XYZ file of C-alpha atoms in Angstrom:
562
model
C 111.495 181.788 132.898
C 110.727 178.546 133.147
C 107.263 177.156 132.607
C 105.528 176.084 136.157
C 105.268 171.903 135.697
C 102.254 169.643 136.744
C 101.932 166.600 137.722
C 98.664 163.736 137.246
C 99.162 161.728 139.657
C 97.848 158.131 140.881
C 97.496 157.930 145.289
C 96.637 154.573 146.785
C 93.058 155.703 147.564
C 89.606 154.246 146.570
C 88.907 157.898 144.957
C 88.278 158.623 141.456
C 90.634 160.154 139.445
C 94.020 161.940 139.073
C 94.930 164.543 141.382
C 98.116 167.387 139.926
C 100.605 169.054 141.447
C 102.935 171.261 141.761
C 106.136 170.683 140.845
C 109.176 172.231 142.594
C 111.727 173.674 139.895
C 114.677 171.523 142.356
C 113.451 167.976 141.683
C 111.727 168.833 137.776
C 114.234 166.905 136.372
C 113.658 163.900 138.290
C 110.188 163.625 138.021
C 108.795 161.801 135.264
C 105.627 159.005 134.412
C 106.599 156.315 136.631
C 107.825 157.950 139.213
C 107.560 157.093 142.693
C 106.833 160.941 145.073
C 105.700 161.647 148.186
C 102.388 164.514 148.290
C 100.341 165.491 150.854
C 96.595 164.843 150.766
C 93.278 165.903 152.610
C 94.856 167.136 156.133
C 98.162 166.068 156.793
C 98.509 162.807 155.579
C 101.671 161.765 153.191
C 101.067 159.576 150.185
C 103.160 157.429 147.933
C 102.138 158.366 144.597
C 103.333 157.050 141.224
C 103.616 159.994 138.476
C 100.762 159.123 134.810
C 102.295 162.424 133.456
C 104.049 165.503 133.246
C 102.535 169.271 132.322
C 102.768 172.251 131.538
C 98.397 172.513 131.985
C 97.310 174.102 135.178
C 94.558 172.881 136.580
C 91.846 175.416 137.134
C 92.601 175.650 141.138
C 93.861 178.215 143.384
C 96.150 176.325 145.760
C 98.286 173.918 144.092
C 99.904 171.792 146.478
C 103.865 170.817 145.451
C 104.972 167.343 144.923
C 107.434 167.200 148.228
C 109.818 164.475 147.394
C 110.566 162.319 144.319
C 112.407 158.800 145.161
C 115.987 158.589 143.442
C 116.622 156.093 140.964
C 115.046 155.208 137.726
C 110.813 155.074 137.174
C 109.634 152.392 139.131
C 106.458 151.423 136.603
C 106.383 151.306 132.864
C 104.147 153.020 130.493
C 102.452 149.317 129.871
C 101.732 148.631 133.648
C 100.438 152.533 133.791
C 98.419 151.661 130.641
C 96.873 148.047 132.295
C 96.025 149.901 136.062
C 93.494 152.217 133.712
C 91.974 148.980 131.496
C 91.443 147.567 135.086
C 90.203 150.079 137.121
C 88.032 151.202 133.798
C 86.908 147.577 132.985
C 86.033 146.614 136.801
C 84.806 149.552 138.408
C 87.075 150.907 140.532
C 89.988 154.164 141.213
C 93.419 153.067 140.194
C 94.800 153.448 143.317
C 92.901 150.237 143.894
C 95.008 149.000 141.581
C 98.029 150.533 142.561
C 97.606 148.985 145.991
C 97.415 145.106 144.246
C 99.919 145.943 142.088
C 103.005 147.032 144.053
C 104.276 145.077 146.792
C 104.391 147.985 149.103
C 105.103 151.711 147.813
C 106.351 152.434 151.098
C 109.260 149.005 150.675
C 109.545 150.143 146.774
C 110.697 153.716 148.076
C 112.640 152.698 150.815
C 114.404 149.595 149.780
C 117.226 148.339 151.786
C 119.297 145.797 150.487
C 120.207 142.736 152.924
C 123.920 142.761 154.309
C 126.097 139.975 155.311
C 129.390 139.984 156.793
C 132.040 138.119 154.418
C 135.477 137.259 155.151
C 139.032 137.668 153.148
C 142.501 137.265 153.862
C 144.123 140.159 154.713
C 146.524 140.303 151.439
C 148.539 137.343 148.895
C 149.787 135.154 151.519
C 152.413 132.606 150.078
C 152.806 129.180 150.957
C 155.760 129.735 153.237
C 154.152 132.513 154.654
C 150.616 130.740 155.611
C 152.550 128.179 157.037
C 154.408 130.570 159.483
C 151.371 131.875 160.502
C 149.458 128.965 161.304
C 152.671 127.072 163.022
C 152.625 130.365 165.424
C 148.921 129.899 165.481
C 149.137 126.566 167.479
C 148.699 127.802 170.787
C 145.834 128.786 169.798
C 144.003 126.268 168.064
C 140.921 127.271 167.849
C 142.235 130.522 165.435
C 144.981 128.058 163.902
C 141.166 125.989 163.042
C 139.288 128.999 161.581
C 142.012 129.639 159.139
C 142.273 126.042 157.876
C 138.389 125.744 157.453
C 138.988 129.576 155.357
C 141.582 128.380 153.068
C 140.097 124.493 152.659
C 136.714 126.253 152.015
C 138.057 129.254 149.458
C 140.855 126.359 147.874
C 143.002 129.354 148.380
C 146.663 128.935 147.236
C 149.644 131.137 146.387
C 148.657 130.505 142.378
C 144.464 132.263 142.664
C 142.332 134.877 143.703
C 141.648 136.017 147.291
C 138.056 134.631 147.699
C 135.068 136.267 149.890
C 133.416 133.681 152.537
C 130.125 133.774 154.593
C 130.828 134.795 157.584
C 128.310 132.559 159.151
C 129.125 129.680 156.725
C 133.643 129.787 158.220
C 132.015 130.280 161.755
C 129.297 126.923 161.258
C 132.153 125.263 159.709
C 135.186 125.533 162.222
C 132.944 125.441 165.010
C 134.436 128.190 166.092
C 132.554 131.235 168.189
C 132.584 135.355 166.709
C 134.849 136.526 169.415
C 138.140 133.659 167.797
C 137.562 135.139 164.241
C 137.269 138.706 166.009
C 141.001 138.065 166.896
C 142.263 136.519 163.826
C 141.027 139.907 162.366
C 142.531 142.249 164.910
C 146.058 140.189 164.432
C 145.240 141.464 160.843
C 145.443 137.692 159.659
C 141.528 138.189 158.063
C 139.418 140.934 156.956
C 135.633 141.168 157.386
C 133.148 143.494 155.498
C 129.354 143.851 154.461
C 128.208 142.941 151.138
C 124.782 143.466 149.834
C 124.033 139.788 148.678
C 119.495 138.394 147.532
C 117.100 137.390 149.816
C 116.596 135.247 146.857
C 118.516 132.373 146.198
C 119.912 131.795 143.004
C 120.014 129.124 140.417
C 122.578 127.531 137.959
C 121.868 128.133 134.454
C 120.674 125.873 132.198
C 120.979 122.145 133.338
C 119.014 119.549 131.586
C 118.457 119.416 127.945
C 114.529 119.899 126.960
C 112.809 116.487 126.283
C 112.288 115.473 122.158
C 107.989 115.592 122.156
C 106.055 112.781 122.072
C 104.078 112.202 118.131
C 100.801 113.133 119.702
C 102.827 116.186 121.507
C 104.813 117.423 118.434
C 101.786 118.266 116.828
C 100.279 119.807 119.199
C 102.964 122.111 119.393
C 102.769 122.336 115.187
C 98.991 123.247 115.855
C 99.967 126.094 117.944
C 102.522 127.782 115.694
C 100.579 127.603 113.006
C 97.233 129.669 114.921
C 99.916 131.906 116.653
C 100.220 133.099 112.771
C 96.717 134.017 112.839
C 95.357 134.568 116.005
C 96.890 135.994 119.472
C 95.318 133.557 121.706
C 95.311 130.000 121.218
C 93.437 127.507 123.980
C 95.450 124.346 124.729
C 92.683 121.435 125.663
C 94.609 118.425 126.423
C 93.515 115.396 128.875
C 94.929 115.344 132.121
C 98.456 113.686 132.518
C 99.041 114.430 128.499
C 101.926 116.421 128.739
C 101.073 120.271 128.178
C 103.967 121.141 130.563
C 106.420 119.807 128.371
C 104.171 122.479 125.029
C 104.748 125.456 126.850
C 108.493 124.591 128.002
C 109.269 124.403 123.835
C 106.899 127.213 123.545
C 109.092 129.171 126.398
C 112.375 128.212 124.941
C 111.394 129.546 121.133
C 110.491 132.975 123.543
C 113.478 133.149 125.714
C 115.935 132.706 122.162
C 114.417 135.811 121.049
C 115.074 137.269 124.129
C 111.790 137.866 125.090
C 110.086 137.634 128.724
C 107.710 135.090 129.745
C 104.772 134.689 131.997
C 104.255 132.021 132.855
C 100.466 132.232 135.196
C 99.359 129.061 137.389
C 96.300 129.680 139.869
C 97.485 128.590 143.208
C 101.044 128.586 145.029
C 101.157 125.012 145.826
C 101.737 124.069 141.698
C 104.164 126.941 141.317
C 106.514 124.901 143.963
C 106.164 122.080 141.838
C 106.480 122.893 138.415
C 108.815 126.131 139.358
C 111.329 122.401 139.894
C 110.897 121.797 136.229
C 111.417 124.873 134.893
C 114.576 125.745 137.183
C 115.707 122.372 135.793
C 115.696 123.941 132.547
C 116.179 127.647 132.143
C 117.694 127.891 135.838
C 118.965 131.754 137.035
C 116.742 133.306 134.366
C 113.491 131.685 136.239
C 111.831 134.247 138.751
C 109.292 132.740 141.089
C 106.487 135.801 142.349
C 103.270 134.960 144.913
C 102.114 136.641 148.027
C 104.433 133.876 150.402
C 106.834 135.941 149.782
C 108.154 139.117 151.621
C 107.991 142.509 150.467
C 111.442 143.190 150.346
C 111.772 139.779 148.481
C 108.761 140.615 146.377
C 111.188 144.183 145.342
C 114.233 142.537 144.802
C 111.972 140.020 142.725
C 110.293 143.524 140.790
C 113.963 145.268 139.780
C 115.375 141.892 138.754
C 112.470 141.586 136.099
C 112.693 145.424 135.265
C 116.762 145.104 135.107
C 117.582 145.799 131.390
C 120.965 143.592 131.704
C 119.681 139.687 130.142
C 122.172 138.095 132.664
C 121.108 140.014 135.807
C 117.385 139.584 134.778
C 114.440 137.366 135.668
C 113.395 136.531 131.887
C 110.861 133.555 132.792
C 108.366 134.074 135.481
C 106.074 131.690 137.323
C 103.251 133.262 139.882
C 100.227 133.612 140.114
C 97.480 136.039 139.456
C 99.378 139.072 141.041
C 102.409 138.577 139.389
C 100.211 139.967 136.233
C 101.208 143.660 137.727
C 104.848 143.299 137.540
C 107.393 144.950 135.508
C 107.766 143.619 131.694
C 109.271 145.405 128.901
C 108.932 143.063 126.208
C 106.775 140.006 126.978
C 106.711 137.695 124.075
C 104.275 135.219 125.775
C 101.709 134.388 128.723
C 100.787 130.920 129.788
C 97.669 130.748 131.773
C 97.583 127.232 132.559
C 93.961 125.817 134.343
C 92.695 128.883 132.883
C 89.186 127.732 134.336
C 90.257 127.896 137.717
C 87.884 130.095 140.199
C 91.206 131.123 142.090
C 92.179 133.727 139.179
C 89.592 136.258 140.377
C 89.707 138.506 142.464
C 87.380 138.753 144.878
C 87.807 140.666 147.983
C 89.098 143.093 148.476
C 88.744 146.066 144.925
C 90.281 145.659 142.062
C 87.772 142.793 141.959
C 89.923 141.242 138.315
C 90.433 138.240 136.265
C 93.861 137.287 136.209
C 93.293 135.423 132.745
C 91.309 137.996 131.321
C 93.549 140.710 132.353
C 96.640 138.579 131.064
C 94.685 138.565 127.531
C 94.665 142.184 127.115
C 98.600 142.673 128.525
C 99.517 140.094 126.310
C 97.872 142.744 123.846
C 99.210 145.433 125.277
C 102.938 143.880 124.602
C 101.878 142.055 120.990
C 102.349 139.000 122.496
C 100.740 135.561 122.685
C 98.895 134.225 124.891
C 98.464 129.745 125.651
C 95.092 128.905 127.669
C 95.591 126.011 129.161
C 93.309 122.991 130.779
C 92.032 119.774 130.554
C 88.237 121.266 131.845
C 88.158 124.442 129.404
C 85.759 127.376 131.008
C 82.705 127.619 129.102
C 83.491 131.052 127.864
C 87.100 129.896 127.091
C 85.637 126.922 125.186
C 83.200 128.691 123.343
C 85.589 131.671 121.946
C 87.749 128.991 120.525
C 84.787 127.073 118.813
C 83.763 129.945 116.792
C 87.306 131.250 115.981
C 87.745 133.951 118.384
C 90.518 131.983 119.768
C 92.935 129.023 117.998
C 91.772 125.493 119.532
C 94.436 123.176 120.208
C 93.664 119.139 121.691
C 95.246 117.321 123.218
C 93.891 114.041 123.614
C 95.774 111.325 124.871
C 97.856 111.269 128.257
C 101.502 111.022 127.194
C 102.936 107.812 127.152
C 99.433 106.743 126.635
C 98.939 106.044 129.998
C 95.196 104.695 130.980
C 92.590 106.943 132.563
C 92.553 106.712 135.938
C 89.100 104.495 137.320
C 86.856 106.737 138.988
C 84.591 104.728 141.667
C 81.528 107.055 142.875
C 80.995 106.100 147.000
C 77.260 106.297 148.818
C 78.348 107.139 151.845
C 74.622 108.178 152.683
C 73.899 104.048 152.732
C 77.407 102.967 154.255
C 76.368 105.533 156.992
C 72.790 103.200 156.995
C 74.855 99.743 157.060
C 76.919 100.606 159.734
C 79.970 100.125 157.125
C 81.192 103.192 158.017
C 84.878 103.716 159.963
C 84.793 107.551 160.926
C 84.292 109.128 157.654
C 85.609 106.942 155.361
C 84.219 104.497 153.266
C 84.698 100.714 153.108
C 85.770 101.020 149.561
C 88.498 103.875 150.057
C 89.437 101.947 153.206
C 89.956 99.025 151.480
C 91.347 101.254 148.357
C 94.039 101.986 151.048
C 95.144 99.384 152.740
C 96.121 97.907 149.210
C 97.969 100.942 148.594
C 100.379 100.751 151.589
C 100.568 96.902 151.585
C 102.011 97.557 147.658
C 104.567 100.490 149.206
C 102.784 102.705 146.960
C 101.657 106.376 148.600
C 98.091 107.931 148.727
C 97.099 111.361 148.633
C 93.358 112.526 150.312
C 92.035 115.594 149.157
C 89.473 117.511 151.338
C 87.926 121.307 150.348
C 87.644 122.414 154.105
C 90.683 123.236 156.214
C 90.744 123.059 160.347
C 89.149 120.339 162.705
C 85.767 120.915 162.268
C 84.053 123.422 159.832
C 81.564 124.279 162.597
C 81.133 123.394 166.481
C 77.084 123.338 167.857
C 74.849 122.772 171.045
C 73.699 118.880 170.769
C 70.637 120.943 173.360
C 69.891 123.709 171.198
C 71.651 123.420 167.561
C 73.323 126.894 168.727
C 76.628 127.501 166.335
C 79.213 130.144 166.991
C 79.550 132.617 164.332
C 81.544 135.227 163.285
C 81.333 138.894 165.082
C 82.383 140.420 161.778
C 81.146 137.997 159.087
C 78.140 136.599 160.661
C 79.618 132.871 159.014
C 80.059 129.894 161.420
C 83.567 129.817 163.219
C 86.417 126.903 162.234
C 86.919 124.824 164.812
C 91.335 124.105 164.666
C 92.303 121.834 167.006
C 95.418 121.875 166.656
C 95.245 126.047 168.558
C 92.506 125.355 170.461
C 90.147 128.102 168.575
C 87.345 128.639 166.479
C 88.773 130.937 163.663
C 86.948 132.865 160.585
C 88.689 132.024 157.555
C 86.982 135.426 155.971
C 88.306 137.769 157.962
C 91.019 135.952 160.155
C 88.806 136.406 163.318
C 89.803 134.282 165.830
C 88.005 133.394 169.699
C 88.088 130.188 172.518
C 86.200 127.113 172.321
C 83.705 128.085 174.258
C 82.810 125.616 177.273
C 78.856 126.502 177.052
C 76.407 127.091 174.349
C 76.337 130.976 174.495
C 72.465 130.297 173.900
C 71.098 127.802 176.774
C 74.302 127.480 178.559
C 74.575 123.799 178.349
C 78.142 122.160 178.674
C 77.649 119.616 174.794
C 78.800 121.860 172.438
C 80.232 119.187 169.794
C 81.840 118.872 166.960
C 80.650 118.716 162.582
C 81.694 117.691 159.934
C 85.478 117.285 159.309
C 88.008 119.175 158.111
C 91.772 118.314 157.161
C 93.287 118.471 160.963
C 90.475 115.726 161.363
C 91.083 113.524 158.917
C 95.118 113.481 159.340
C 93.983 112.903 163.119
C 91.518 109.731 162.475
C 93.415 108.260 159.537
C 96.456 108.233 162.218
C 94.266 106.074 164.257
C 93.704 104.025 161.332
C 96.760 103.384 159.773
C 99.307 103.936 162.642
C 101.994 102.371 160.438
C 102.037 105.070 157.692
C 103.484 108.347 157.441
C 100.976 110.979 156.964
C 100.966 115.023 156.347
C 99.306 117.405 155.597
C 99.469 120.389 153.543
C 96.894 123.047 153.867
C 96.986 126.664 154.724
C 97.918 126.115 158.037
C 100.644 123.552 157.567
C 102.482 125.954 155.035
C 103.079 129.619 156.577
C 106.199 129.879 155.828
C 107.502 130.844 152.267
C 109.361 126.467 152.197
C 106.548 125.280 153.289
C 105.755 124.001 149.681
C 108.833 123.081 148.652
C 109.554 121.081 152.014
C 106.556 118.722 151.989
C 106.585 117.838 148.275
C 110.156 117.152 148.505
C 109.444 115.083 151.629
C 106.377 113.533 149.280
C 108.786 112.830 146.145
C 111.564 111.396 147.691
C 108.775 108.925 149.654
C 109.723 109.653 153.448
C 105.709 110.469 153.433
C 102.973 107.332 152.765
C 100.132 109.926 152.926
C 99.590 113.037 152.238
C 96.523 115.099 153.081
């Protein structure tokens, strides 16, 4: 009789420690560190947990609950991930369960992931040219059916000498302008067949397209400096002025690691930045480039997760571009981590736990893989710059802009004085309006930045000064004109726009301040001929919204972007 086996398991709970369960003999062979299992915790609640270790040491407890079931397939979590989870829980004073909740797209979706199925159409068998012509002649009395078969032949390029190629049902119907019922008639006749096949939710990119550009002299010096410092140090701070070409240096470093068969993680603080840079990286590295951020659905995240864990280099993502949550992906062979804009406050997770700093956690992750780390910034954080100056990190400086472009002129406008002299047009200074007018007359583009979304940061009673606040967070509610509601930007609570003051019942409710939505409204009044677009959290709810807006700006279909 074999000794009983036990598993130490992390559960997605804000409770310190791991929980020990007995492994039933019938599933013992399937349970190993990193596998996902289902267990009972508390009264009747079932949880998906991650096995950390398997052993024969029974805990000093009378009744040890058994593992109920185990997820099929290879372990979902590798040893490096478990090691990172433990470090984050200890360093940032939280439970491993809280780290697990942040790390895994959804323990349920990972366990019960179902591939996306799509219907494809094929010829039922190999037909000669004569046979196809005969079939098309017979279908003259059914022109719609003839259109579908002709569209199939045209789209697949089928000839008697080529293989039969499947084509998406939706594409075939779209191109032939026919209904599904007509297609079904052709399949009933045995001319075409239909079958469902799993397809990726994430469109693939063709492999390498553009060769990597040559570095300028200044970039070459910086690139050489980084490589030299990597011989002695694991972390190098690249301090380069804006537009100095740091990204091109990153691309050369990425290429070196990919040639060695290593993985590379390229981190950015914001999804919007990810959207712009991914286009550059995919032009060079193609289909091995993956993207990971919160706008992906859980099934899409699971697909990305599986592509990174894939051992076959032809089917795996080896260059991953992501925001702070990309730290938790199942890397097995990291060679380099790039933390771009390392000073940015968005790398810090504030709420909920784990309240980790992605830059510092990335450094630890790289150390666990014996990988190198690049911290890049035009204005480094005080702590990173101090570490570089004191020799803890390497330091490489890039002091000139690419192509020796001059730094922009910065004009400080005194809005208080402009208001006093009644020179302001709404919220815009005369200097800003004049510069915008000059840019538009030259057919140049304009970007206006405002650090508040919505129409107005708050509304106020003009009689008594009452301001509506969130019932849960006690912060001022922001007015969103587009949806006609007051919204809390902390918890998402929303309520209708009040017609009366909640204190004195006056009808004199007025908006105060301005956000991106209000700027958009007023810019359209000031410059009615200009094509205006707004990019903030409200206009980019969908996954591809950033891409669409940035592409429109690149194609000069937008004059003013807010």
